[in-house]
mmCIF file of C-alpha atoms and ligand atoms in Angstrom:
data_model
loop_
_atom_site.group_PDB
_atom_site.id
_atom_site.type_symbol
_atom_site.label_atom_id
_atom_site.label_comp_id
_atom_site.label_asym_id
_atom_site.label_seq_id
_atom_site.Cartn_x
_atom_site.Cartn_y
_atom_site.Cartn_z
ATOM 1 C CA MET A 1 0.138 0.068 -0.140
ATOM 2 C CA GLN A 2 3.011 2.000 -0.404
ATOM 3 C CA ILE A 3 1.822 4.756 -3.187
ATOM 4 C CA LEU A 4 -1.845 4.836 -1.432
ATOM 5 C CA LYS A 5 -0.194 5.788 2.021
ATOM 6 C CA GLU A 6 1.860 8.496 0.339
ATOM 7 C CA LYS A 7 -0.426 9.928 -1.719
ATOM 8 C CA SER A 8 -3.976 8.983 -1.261
ATOM 9 C CA ALA A 9 -5.844 8.527 -4.817
ATOM 10 C CA ILE A 10 -8.874 9.947 -2.985
ATOM 11 C CA ASN A 11 -7.170 12.866 -1.652
ATOM 12 C CA SER A 12 -4.843 13.651 -4.545
ATOM 13 C CA THR A 13 -5.550 16.054 -7.710
ATOM 14 C CA LYS A 14 -5.660 13.698 -10.790
ATOM 15 C CA ALA A 15 -3.246 15.692 -12.243
ATOM 16 C CA SER A 16 -0.504 14.481 -9.717
ATOM 17 C CA LEU A 17 -1.521 10.967 -10.103
ATOM 18 C CA ILE A 18 -0.165 10.926 -14.068
ATOM 19 C CA ARG A 19 3.436 10.398 -13.020
ATOM 20 C CA HIS A 20 6.516 10.214 -15.476
ATOM 21 C CA ASP A 21 8.961 9.494 -12.688
ATOM 22 C CA TRP A 22 8.753 5.807 -12.243
ATOM 23 C CA THR A 23 11.913 4.368 -10.837
ATOM 24 C CA GLN A 24 12.396 0.399 -11.181
ATOM 25 C CA GLU A 25 12.222 -0.151 -7.599
ATOM 26 C CA SER A 26 9.045 1.513 -7.391
ATOM 27 C CA VAL A 27 7.481 -0.361 -10.091
ATOM 28 C CA GLU A 28 8.624 -3.335 -8.678
ATOM 29 C CA LYS A 29 7.277 -3.287 -5.384
ATOM 30 C CA LEU A 30 3.924 -3.112 -6.927
ATOM 31 C CA PHE A 31 4.589 -6.388 -8.361
ATOM 32 C CA TYR A 32 5.607 -7.550 -4.779
ATOM 33 C CA GLU A 33 2.287 -5.884 -2.954
ATOM 34 C CA PRO A 34 -0.352 -8.258 -1.451
ATOM 35 C CA PHE A 35 -2.617 -9.316 -4.491
ATOM 36 C CA ASN A 36 -5.656 -7.591 -2.497
ATOM 37 C CA ASP A 37 -3.909 -4.461 -1.651
ATOM 38 C CA LEU A 38 -2.810 -3.851 -4.967
ATOM 39 C CA LEU A 39 -6.036 -4.463 -6.546
ATOM 40 C CA TYR A 40 -7.702 -2.138 -4.302
ATOM 41 C CA GLN A 41 -5.153 0.525 -5.437
ATOM 42 C CA ALA A 42 -5.466 -0.020 -8.980
ATOM 43 C CA GLN A 43 -9.540 -0.059 -8.569
ATOM 44 C CA THR A 44 -9.528 2.958 -6.392
ATOM 45 C CA LEU A 45 -7.203 5.020 -9.364
ATOM 46 C CA HIS A 46 -9.793 3.248 -11.858
ATOM 47 C CA ARG A 47 -13.036 4.864 -10.242
ATOM 48 C CA ARG A 48 -11.256 8.201 -10.175
ATOM 49 C CA PHE A 49 -10.659 8.305 -14.004
ATOM 50 C CA PHE A 50 -13.247 6.398 -15.269
ATOM 51 C CA ASP A 51 -16.583 4.404 -14.751
ATOM 52 C CA SER A 52 -15.753 1.224 -13.628
ATOM 53 C CA ASN A 53 -18.124 -0.634 -15.267
ATOM 54 C CA GLU A 54 -17.761 0.634 -19.048
ATOM 55 C CA ILE A 55 -15.530 -1.257 -21.331
ATOM 56 C CA GLN A 56 -14.114 0.168 -24.510
ATOM 57 C CA ILE A 57 -14.911 -2.396 -27.565
ATOM 58 C CA SER A 58 -12.297 -2.745 -30.391
ATOM 59 C CA THR A 59 -12.331 -5.340 -33.186
ATOM 60 C CA LEU A 60 -9.098 -6.648 -35.266
ATOM 61 C CA LEU A 61 -8.710 -7.113 -38.809
ATOM 62 C CA SER A 62 -5.767 -8.705 -40.040
ATOM 63 C CA ILE A 63 -5.609 -6.309 -43.579
ATOM 64 C CA LYS A 64 -2.263 -8.152 -44.821
ATOM 65 C CA THR A 65 -1.456 -11.785 -43.418
ATOM 66 C CA GLY A 66 1.822 -13.882 -42.949
ATOM 67 C CA SER A 67 5.282 -13.604 -44.690
ATOM 68 C CA CYS A 68 6.743 -11.086 -42.615
ATOM 69 C CA PRO A 69 10.278 -10.517 -42.629
ATOM 70 C CA GLU A 70 10.648 -9.795 -38.574
ATOM 71 C CA ASP A 71 11.444 -12.815 -36.741
ATOM 72 C CA CYS A 72 9.137 -11.764 -33.201
ATOM 73 C CA ALA A 73 9.769 -15.142 -31.375
ATOM 74 C CA TYR A 74 5.940 -15.069 -30.169
ATOM 75 C CA CYS A 75 4.303 -14.487 -33.867
ATOM 76 C CA PRO A 76 2.548 -17.007 -36.124
ATOM 77 C CA GLN A 77 3.376 -14.075 -39.155
ATOM 78 C CA SER A 78 6.584 -14.332 -38.920
ATOM 79 C CA ALA A 79 8.275 -16.038 -42.128
ATOM 80 C CA HIS A 80 11.285 -17.341 -40.264
ATOM 81 C CA TYR A 81 9.103 -19.910 -38.816
ATOM 82 C CA GLU A 82 6.790 -22.909 -40.190
ATOM 83 C CA THR A 83 3.673 -22.277 -38.523
ATOM 84 C CA GLY A 84 1.230 -23.450 -41.117
ATOM 85 C CA LEU A 85 -0.359 -19.798 -41.374
ATOM 86 C CA GLU A 86 -2.161 -19.143 -44.607
ATOM 87 C CA LYS A 87 -0.585 -16.061 -46.263
ATOM 88 C CA GLU A 88 -2.864 -13.121 -47.583
ATOM 89 C CA ALA A 89 -1.975 -10.025 -49.797
ATOM 90 C CA LEU A 90 -3.341 -6.390 -49.110
ATOM 91 C CA LEU A 91 -7.131 -6.578 -48.713
ATOM 92 C CA SER A 92 -8.998 -4.085 -50.656
ATOM 93 C CA THR A 93 -10.713 -1.559 -49.009
ATOM 94 C CA ASP A 94 -14.285 -2.974 -50.027
ATOM 95 C CA GLN A 95 -13.134 -5.925 -47.695
ATOM 96 C CA VAL A 96 -12.044 -3.876 -45.135
ATOM 97 C CA VAL A 97 -15.169 -1.800 -45.150
ATOM 98 C CA GLY A 98 -17.593 -4.520 -44.968
ATOM 99 C CA ALA A 99 -15.448 -5.950 -41.968
ATOM 100 C CA ALA A 100 -15.911 -2.627 -40.303
ATOM 101 C CA LEU A 101 -19.615 -2.542 -40.684
ATOM 102 C CA GLU A 102 -19.959 -5.969 -39.271
ATOM 103 C CA ALA A 103 -17.596 -4.906 -36.459
ATOM 104 C CA LYS A 104 -20.093 -1.786 -35.753
ATOM 105 C CA ASN A 105 -23.148 -3.517 -35.987
ATOM 106 C CA ALA A 106 -21.909 -6.326 -33.597
ATOM 107 C CA GLY A 107 -21.102 -3.564 -31.099
ATOM 108 C CA ALA A 108 -17.098 -2.407 -31.812
ATOM 109 C CA THR A 109 -16.532 1.355 -31.817
ATOM 110 C CA ARG A 110 -13.126 1.026 -32.507
ATOM 111 C CA PHE A 111 -11.624 -1.004 -35.834
ATOM 112 C CA CYS A 112 -7.802 -2.283 -35.723
ATOM 113 C CA MET A 113 -6.541 -2.892 -38.490
ATOM 114 C CA GLY A 114 -3.440 -4.661 -38.889
ATOM 115 C CA ALA A 115 -0.336 -5.446 -41.290
ATOM 116 C CA ALA A 116 2.354 -8.162 -40.976
ATOM 117 C CA TRP A 117 5.089 -5.800 -42.385
ATOM 118 C CA ARG A 118 8.242 -4.332 -40.761
ATOM 119 C CA GLN A 119 7.463 -1.237 -42.168
ATOM 120 C CA PRO A 120 4.924 0.129 -44.749
ATOM 121 C CA THR A 121 6.273 1.000 -48.269
ATOM 122 C CA ASP A 122 4.769 4.530 -49.742
ATOM 123 C CA LYS A 123 2.504 2.384 -52.106
ATOM 124 C CA ASP A 124 0.930 0.471 -49.308
ATOM 125 C CA LEU A 125 0.226 3.535 -47.419
ATOM 126 C CA ASP A 126 -1.722 5.003 -50.295
ATOM 127 C CA ILE A 127 -4.164 2.164 -49.721
ATOM 128 C CA VAL A 128 -4.100 1.941 -46.009
ATOM 129 C CA CYS A 129 -4.910 5.896 -45.923
ATOM 130 C CA ASP A 130 -7.752 5.149 -48.124
ATOM 131 C CA MET A 131 -8.979 2.450 -45.681
ATOM 132 C CA VAL A 132 -8.595 4.640 -42.571
ATOM 133 C CA THR A 133 -10.638 7.193 -44.379
ATOM 134 C CA ALA A 134 -13.240 4.575 -45.426
ATOM 135 C CA VAL A 135 -13.602 3.477 -42.228
ATOM 136 C CA ARG A 136 -14.098 6.748 -40.353
ATOM 137 C CA ASN A 137 -16.791 7.261 -42.662
ATOM 138 C CA VAL A 138 -18.471 3.987 -41.589
ATOM 139 C CA GLY A 139 -18.625 6.400 -38.199
ATOM 140 C CA MET A 140 -15.715 4.402 -36.317
ATOM 141 C CA GLU A 141 -12.501 4.837 -34.547
ATOM 142 C CA THR A 142 -9.656 3.986 -36.573
ATOM 143 C CA CYS A 143 -6.339 2.167 -35.365
ATOM 144 C CA VAL A 144 -3.858 0.718 -37.861
ATOM 145 C CA THR A 145 -0.660 -0.969 -36.756
ATOM 146 C CA LEU A 146 1.602 -1.440 -39.972
ATOM 147 C CA GLY A 147 5.147 -1.514 -38.188
ATOM 148 C CA MET A 148 7.846 1.027 -38.023
ATOM 149 C CA LEU A 149 6.786 4.328 -39.514
ATOM 150 C CA LYS A 150 8.557 7.769 -40.505
ATOM 151 C CA PRO A 151 7.475 11.090 -39.761
ATOM 152 C CA ASN A 152 5.837 11.923 -43.205
ATOM 153 C CA GLN A 153 4.121 8.328 -43.113
ATOM 154 C CA ALA A 154 2.388 9.466 -39.638
ATOM 155 C CA ALA A 155 1.452 12.915 -41.127
ATOM 156 C CA ARG A 156 -0.107 11.054 -44.309
ATOM 157 C CA LEU A 157 -2.103 8.506 -41.568
ATOM 158 C CA LYS A 158 -2.892 11.270 -39.892
ATOM 159 C CA ASN A 159 -4.345 13.398 -42.614
ATOM 160 C CA ALA A 160 -6.625 10.297 -43.778
ATOM 161 C CA GLY A 161 -8.184 10.485 -40.225
ATOM 162 C CA LEU A 162 -6.304 7.706 -38.297
ATOM 163 C CA ASP A 163 -7.288 7.876 -34.383
ATOM 164 C CA PHE A 164 -4.628 5.353 -33.163
ATOM 165 C CA TYR A 165 -1.409 4.161 -34.335
ATOM 166 C CA ASN A 166 -0.809 0.581 -32.161
ATOM 167 C CA HIS A 167 2.926 -0.089 -31.945
ATOM 168 C CA ASN A 168 3.943 -2.055 -29.022
ATOM 169 C CA ILE A 169 7.030 -2.006 -26.984
ATOM 170 C CA ASP A 170 6.438 -5.907 -26.234
ATOM 171 C CA THR A 171 8.871 -6.253 -23.339
ATOM 172 C CA SER A 172 11.727 -4.409 -21.511
ATOM 173 C CA GLU A 173 14.656 -3.369 -23.393
ATOM 174 C CA ASP A 174 17.106 -6.042 -22.213
ATOM 175 C CA PHE A 175 14.824 -9.119 -22.304
ATOM 176 C CA TYR A 176 13.622 -7.787 -26.144
ATOM 177 C CA SER A 177 16.636 -8.853 -27.964
ATOM 178 C CA THR A 178 16.210 -12.250 -26.835
ATOM 179 C CA ILE A 179 13.042 -12.309 -28.484
ATOM 180 C CA ILE A 180 13.552 -10.527 -31.503
ATOM 181 C CA SER A 181 16.839 -9.970 -33.502
ATOM 182 C CA THR A 182 15.653 -7.908 -36.619
ATOM 183 C CA ARG A 183 15.035 -4.388 -34.940
ATOM 184 C CA ASN A 184 16.141 -2.877 -32.085
ATOM 185 C CA TYR A 185 14.304 -1.440 -28.882
ATOM 186 C CA LYS A 186 15.318 2.419 -29.865
ATOM 187 C CA ASP A 187 13.559 1.930 -33.233
ATOM 188 C CA ARG A 188 10.046 0.982 -31.543
ATOM 189 C CA ILE A 189 10.342 4.345 -29.385
ATOM 190 C CA GLU A 190 11.276 6.455 -32.296
ATOM 191 C CA THR A 191 8.171 5.383 -33.849
ATOM 192 C CA LEU A 192 6.252 6.298 -31.101
ATOM 193 C CA SER A 193 7.573 9.614 -30.984
ATOM 194 C CA ASN A 194 7.067 9.810 -34.888
ATOM 195 C CA VAL A 195 3.533 8.857 -34.143
ATOM 196 C CA SER A 196 3.022 11.354 -31.190
ATOM 197 C CA ALA A 197 4.447 13.957 -32.980
ATOM 198 C CA ALA A 198 2.020 13.838 -35.923
ATOM 199 C CA GLY A 199 -0.857 14.276 -33.683
ATOM 200 C CA ILE A 200 -2.257 10.606 -33.703
ATOM 201 C CA ASN A 201 -3.189 9.069 -30.546
ATOM 202 C CA VAL A 202 -0.700 6.211 -29.127
ATOM 203 C CA CYS A 203 -1.848 2.374 -28.326
ATOM 204 C CA SER A 204 1.173 1.103 -27.002
ATOM 205 C CA GLY A 205 1.704 -2.230 -24.655
ATOM 206 C CA GLY A 206 3.317 -5.634 -24.631
ATOM 207 C CA ILE A 207 3.394 -9.316 -24.056
ATOM 208 C CA VAL A 208 3.410 -11.057 -20.778
ATOM 209 C CA GLY A 209 4.185 -15.120 -20.547
ATOM 210 C CA MET A 210 7.325 -15.130 -22.621
ATOM 211 C CA GLY A 211 9.545 -16.277 -20.357
ATOM 212 C CA GLU A 212 10.101 -12.676 -18.905
ATOM 213 C CA SER A 213 10.909 -11.820 -15.111
ATOM 214 C CA ILE A 214 9.035 -9.370 -13.334
ATOM 215 C CA SER A 215 11.594 -7.017 -13.440
ATOM 216 C CA ASP A 216 11.215 -7.271 -17.385
ATOM 217 C CA ARG A 217 7.428 -6.678 -16.806
ATOM 218 C CA ALA A 218 8.383 -3.434 -14.417
ATOM 219 C CA SER A 219 10.701 -1.842 -17.010
ATOM 220 C CA MET A 220 8.185 -2.652 -19.735
ATOM 221 C CA LEU A 221 5.751 -0.636 -17.734
ATOM 222 C CA LYS A 222 8.280 1.882 -16.496
ATOM 223 C CA THR A 223 9.463 2.637 -20.253
ATOM 224 C CA LEU A 224 5.690 3.550 -20.987
ATOM 225 C CA ALA A 225 4.660 5.567 -18.162
ATOM 226 C CA ASN A 226 7.918 7.546 -18.377
ATOM 227 C CA LEU A 227 7.182 8.224 -22.198
ATOM 228 C CA PRO A 228 6.786 12.135 -22.524
ATOM 229 C CA SER A 229 2.707 11.039 -22.735
ATOM 230 C CA HIS A 230 1.206 7.909 -21.262
ATOM 231 C CA PRO A 231 -0.245 6.050 -24.600
ATOM 232 C CA LYS A 232 -3.819 6.941 -24.770
ATOM 233 C CA SER A 233 -4.250 3.066 -25.103
ATOM 234 C CA VAL A 234 -1.988 -0.037 -23.212
ATOM 235 C CA PRO A 235 -2.812 -3.323 -24.512
ATOM 236 C CA ILE A 236 -1.697 -5.914 -22.272
ATOM 237 C CA ASN A 237 -1.345 -9.270 -24.089
ATOM 238 C CA MET A 238 -0.885 -12.715 -22.599
ATOM 239 C CA LEU A 239 1.482 -14.860 -25.193
ATOM 240 C CA VAL A 240 -0.947 -16.923 -27.534
ATOM 241 C CA ARG A 241 1.625 -19.703 -28.058
ATOM 242 C CA ALA A 242 1.322 -20.139 -31.613
ATOM 243 C CA PRO A 243 2.637 -23.843 -32.826
ATOM 244 C CA GLY A 244 5.772 -23.525 -34.881
ATOM 245 C CA THR A 245 7.121 -20.096 -33.300
ATOM 246 C CA PRO A 246 10.121 -20.218 -30.509
ATOM 247 C CA LEU A 247 7.722 -19.862 -27.888
ATOM 248 C CA GLU A 248 5.286 -22.244 -28.674
ATOM 249 C CA ASN A 249 6.245 -24.054 -25.610
ATOM 250 C CA ALA A 250 6.606 -21.042 -23.282
ATOM 251 C CA ALA A 251 5.504 -22.031 -19.590
ATOM 252 C CA THR A 252 2.215 -21.493 -18.341
ATOM 253 C CA LEU A 253 1.520 -18.083 -16.842
ATOM 254 C CA ASP A 254 0.157 -17.911 -13.432
ATOM 255 C CA PRO A 255 -3.038 -16.377 -14.116
ATOM 256 C CA PHE A 256 -2.625 -13.726 -10.982
ATOM 257 C CA ASP A 257 0.659 -12.563 -12.389
ATOM 258 C CA PHE A 258 -0.867 -11.385 -15.433
ATOM 259 C CA VAL A 259 -3.594 -9.603 -13.339
ATOM 260 C CA ARG A 260 -1.031 -8.111 -11.411
ATOM 261 C CA THR A 261 0.575 -6.764 -14.798
ATOM 262 C CA ILE A 262 -2.908 -5.211 -15.719
ATOM 263 C CA ALA A 263 -3.303 -3.715 -12.080
ATOM 264 C CA ALA A 264 0.382 -1.560 -11.964
ATOM 265 C CA ALA A 265 -0.328 -0.876 -15.581
ATOM 266 C CA ARG A 266 -3.612 0.719 -14.407
ATOM 267 C CA ILE A 267 -2.017 2.253 -11.652
ATOM 268 C CA MET A 268 1.108 3.577 -13.414
ATOM 269 C CA MET A 269 -1.159 5.350 -16.531
ATOM 270 C CA PRO A 270 -4.274 5.994 -14.655
ATOM 271 C CA SER A 271 -5.937 7.562 -17.046
ATOM 272 C CA SER A 272 -5.250 5.709 -20.009
ATOM 273 C CA ILE A 273 -7.454 2.811 -21.785
ATOM 274 C CA VAL A 274 -5.770 -0.529 -20.359
ATOM 275 C CA ARG A 275 -6.750 -3.427 -22.650
ATOM 276 C CA LEU A 276 -7.143 -6.906 -22.057
ATOM 277 C CA SER A 277 -6.191 -8.042 -25.386
ATOM 278 C CA ALA A 278 -4.603 -11.258 -26.941
ATOM 279 C CA GLY A 279 -4.804 -14.503 -24.572
ATOM 280 C CA ARG A 280 -8.462 -14.499 -23.303
ATOM 281 C CA ASN A 281 -9.328 -17.434 -25.058
ATOM 282 C CA ASP A 282 -6.870 -19.551 -23.142
ATOM 283 C CA MET A 283 -8.200 -17.603 -19.991
ATOM 284 C CA ASP A 284 -10.953 -18.417 -17.531
ATOM 285 C CA GLU A 285 -13.806 -15.746 -17.478
ATOM 286 C CA SER A 286 -12.718 -15.575 -13.390
ATOM 287 C CA THR A 287 -9.354 -14.060 -14.520
ATOM 288 C CA GLN A 288 -10.852 -11.844 -16.990
ATOM 289 C CA ALA A 289 -13.199 -10.565 -14.308
ATOM 290 C CA LEU A 290 -10.190 -10.142 -12.163
ATOM 291 C CA CYS A 291 -8.586 -8.220 -15.053
ATOM 292 C CA PHE A 292 -11.522 -5.746 -14.808
ATOM 293 C CA HIS A 293 -11.291 -5.472 -11.286
ATOM 294 C CA ALA A 294 -7.602 -4.546 -11.598
ATOM 295 C CA GLY A 295 -8.581 -1.655 -14.006
ATOM 296 C CA ALA A 296 -8.746 -3.064 -17.415
ATOM 297 C CA ASN A 297 -11.320 -1.306 -19.354
ATOM 298 C CA SER A 298 -11.020 -2.376 -23.022
ATOM 299 C CA ILE A 299 -11.287 -5.571 -25.183
ATOM 300 C CA PHE A 300 -10.642 -7.061 -28.479
ATOM 301 C CA TYR A 301 -14.365 -8.246 -29.534
ATOM 302 C CA GLY A 302 -15.109 -10.828 -32.296
ATOM 303 C CA ASP A 303 -14.481 -14.293 -33.221
ATOM 304 C CA SER A 304 -10.406 -13.812 -33.998
ATOM 305 C CA LEU A 305 -7.526 -11.680 -33.316
ATOM 306 C CA LEU A 306 -5.186 -11.381 -36.162
ATOM 307 C CA THR A 307 -4.858 -14.741 -37.339
ATOM 308 C CA THR A 308 -5.588 -16.945 -33.832
ATOM 309 C CA GLU A 309 -8.892 -17.285 -32.010
ATOM 310 C CA ASN A 310 -10.721 -15.031 -29.760
ATOM 311 C CA PRO A 311 -13.696 -15.667 -27.169
ATOM 312 C CA GLN A 312 -17.021 -15.875 -29.005
ATOM 313 C CA VAL A 313 -19.012 -12.376 -29.550
ATOM 314 C CA SER A 314 -21.710 -14.520 -27.882
ATOM 315 C CA ALA A 315 -19.792 -15.509 -24.959
ATOM 316 C CA ASP A 316 -18.278 -11.954 -24.553
ATOM 317 C CA ARG A 317 -21.971 -10.791 -24.615
ATOM 318 C CA SER A 318 -22.960 -12.928 -21.814
ATOM 319 C CA LEU A 319 -19.805 -12.449 -19.695
ATOM 320 C CA PHE A 320 -20.655 -8.732 -19.921
ATOM 321 C CA LYS A 321 -23.923 -9.392 -18.839
ATOM 322 C CA ARG A 322 -22.963 -11.527 -15.874
ATOM 323 C CA LEU A 323 -20.479 -8.654 -14.594
ATOM 324 C CA GLY A 324 -22.902 -5.796 -15.444
ATOM 325 C CA LEU A 325 -20.524 -4.127 -17.859
ATOM 326 C CA ARG A 326 -21.500 -1.669 -20.266
ATOM 327 C CA PRO A 327 -20.058 -0.778 -23.810
ATOM 328 C CA MET A 328 -18.109 2.553 -23.338
ATOM 329 C CA GLN A 329 -19.351 5.058 -26.053
ATOM 330 C CA ALA A 330 -16.608 6.275 -28.743
ATOM 331 C CA ASN A 331 -14.902 9.228 -27.979
ATOM 332 C CA THR A 332 -15.422 9.146 -24.133
ATOM 333 C CA TYR A 333 -12.268 7.520 -23.634
ATOM 334 C CA HIS A 334 -10.725 10.403 -22.086
ATOM 335 C CA GLU A 335 -10.797 10.811 -18.259
ATOM 336 C CA LYS A 336 -13.984 11.715 -16.487
ATOM 337 C CA ASP A 337 -14.117 15.398 -15.947
HETATM 338 N N1 SAM B 1 3.689 -5.969 -37.652
HETATM 339 C C1 SAM B 1 3.282 -4.675 -37.102
HETATM 340 C C2 SAM B 1 4.214 -4.922 -35.592
HETATM 341 O O1 SAM B 1 4.984 -6.044 -35.139
HETATM 342 O O2 SAM B 1 4.446 -3.806 -34.998
HETATM 343 C C3 SAM B 1 1.811 -4.750 -36.467
HETATM 344 C C4 SAM B 1 1.217 -6.403 -36.385
HETATM 345 S S1 SAM B 1 2.113 -7.019 -35.003
HETATM 346 C C5 SAM B 1 0.870 -8.707 -34.775
HETATM 347 C C6 SAM B 1 1.353 -6.461 -33.155
HETATM 348 C C7 SAM B 1 1.498 -6.977 -32.086
HETATM 349 O O3 SAM B 1 0.919 -8.188 -31.838
HETATM 350 C C8 SAM B 1 2.691 -7.370 -31.770
HETATM 351 O O4 SAM B 1 3.764 -6.035 -31.193
HETATM 352 C C9 SAM B 1 2.580 -8.097 -30.513
HETATM 353 O O5 SAM B 1 2.630 -7.362 -29.411
HETATM 354 C C10 SAM B 1 1.115 -8.832 -30.703
HETATM 355 N N2 SAM B 1 1.421 -10.344 -30.956
HETATM 356 C C11 SAM B 1 1.854 -10.673 -31.903
HETATM 357 N N3 SAM B 1 2.086 -11.777 -31.871
HETATM 358 C C12 SAM B 1 1.196 -12.285 -30.824
HETATM 359 C C13 SAM B 1 1.243 -13.706 -29.820
HETATM 360 N N4 SAM B 1 1.482 -14.639 -30.159
HETATM 361 N N5 SAM B 1 0.588 -13.418 -28.544
HETATM 362 C C14 SAM B 1 0.352 -12.214 -28.137
HETATM 363 N N6 SAM B 1 0.819 -11.110 -28.694
HETATM 364 C C15 SAM B 1 0.598 -11.250 -30.046
HETATM 365 C C1 DTB B 2 -1.957 -5.778 -29.421
HETATM 366 O O1 DTB B 2 -1.231 -5.472 -28.479
HETATM 367 N N1 DTB B 2 -2.488 -7.114 -29.831
HETATM 368 C C2 DTB B 2 -3.146 -7.362 -31.253
HETATM 369 C C3 DTB B 2 -3.064 -6.056 -31.851
HETATM 370 N N2 DTB B 2 -2.253 -4.915 -30.787
HETATM 371 C C4 DTB B 2 -2.634 -5.814 -32.998
HETATM 372 C C5 DTB B 2 -2.556 -8.613 -32.071
HETATM 373 C C6 DTB B 2 -2.901 -9.682 -30.942
HETATM 374 C C7 DTB B 2 -1.851 -11.003 -32.301
HETATM 375 C C8 DTB B 2 -2.378 -12.225 -31.288
HETATM 376 C C9 DTB B 2 -2.061 -13.146 -32.594
HETATM 377 C C10 DTB B 2 -2.678 -13.529 -33.522
HETATM 378 O O2 DTB B 2 -3.827 -13.340 -33.689
HETATM 379 O O3 DTB B 2 -1.781 -13.632 -34.747
HETATM 380 FE FE1 SF4 B 3 5.870 -9.387 -38.118
HETATM 381 FE FE2 SF4 B 3 4.593 -7.744 -36.544
HETATM 382 FE FE3 SF4 B 3 4.892 -10.412 -36.329
HETATM 383 FE FE4 SF4 B 3 6.837 -9.335 -35.324
HETATM 384 S S1 SF4 B 3 4.568 -9.096 -34.979
HETATM 385 S S2 SF4 B 3 6.630 -10.998 -37.246
HETATM 386 S S3 SF4 B 3 6.497 -7.440 -37.018
HETATM 387 S S4 SF4 B 3 3.800 -9.361 -37.848
#
């Protein structure tokens, strides 16, 4: 209860709760708090900034699948591994709009388009800009994740009407090189800075369950929280152990350790949307409920993620009903007044 004692979430001003001065030690302390104390702290902060029963709903679509030149050890789309994935060329804007309409009718407010690229070419970007504008015209918030981005490419996406750019730092700087060798951590941070400079909301988080230590998880969250601005959206993924990838046999994660990571993210970035992202298909509903209690307030909704399975829409509807959760309206992701 270190932080609550020092700086009560009830009495402090909201501005003073948005910190960018996290030390490794102070973050690691959070991870070793008794579970109930950690969740109390996270839930208290969550309620200061958000309606605790509202969940932001995003739907994912893979607009270009497989054959990626990067060697991310977790990813079924890397050309370096035999994962049996069926590759697909870039979809047409019509196909994307069809999927966006379906997602909107099912109740999603944000449509996230992902491409298995190291970085987009300017020609690729022409098409993605069209897609962004078309999805916006459907009346949804837009997000894309296309790999590394140059400043002029970020500006073009902004002009096309892009709301969010997803680019995960994935893990700690130290652990990064054991997971990916084809790019480095600094490249990732530079793209985040290019996205932010273009006026696009940053969506950045990582993956838990790749064999990283608690210190790596703490370091990843420290990097995110100490950015000049907290990412508006912070996806926390539990590794999906994809057959054929080097991490297919990674040790099973203790669900409480995943919940702790969500709680720490909520405490450190209290005004951000924290998304319970990939991995829900391998998680029981009680664990998901604990994640919501720990401050997760967004999910990916729809039967699939990019290439792997996600809980069925009907299962999520039933879970929301049982927990009394409601979808968050679009454009209300900013903090409570
Ligand atoms: N190629 C682009 C890039 O890597 O930036 C965009 C797409 S990539 C699939 C987006 C993110 O998905 C990755 O950064 C990673 O965090 C997440 N991801 C990929 N495979 C995953 C897996 N098996 N389990 C959990 N998260 C995964
Ligand atoms: C994020 O943090 N998770 C999403 C999204 N951003 C692009 C991707 C999850 C991918 C899981 C593996 C797959 O379906 O291929
Ligand atoms: Fe490629 Fe992205 Fe998968 Fe890495 S995570 S292999 S960059 S699609």
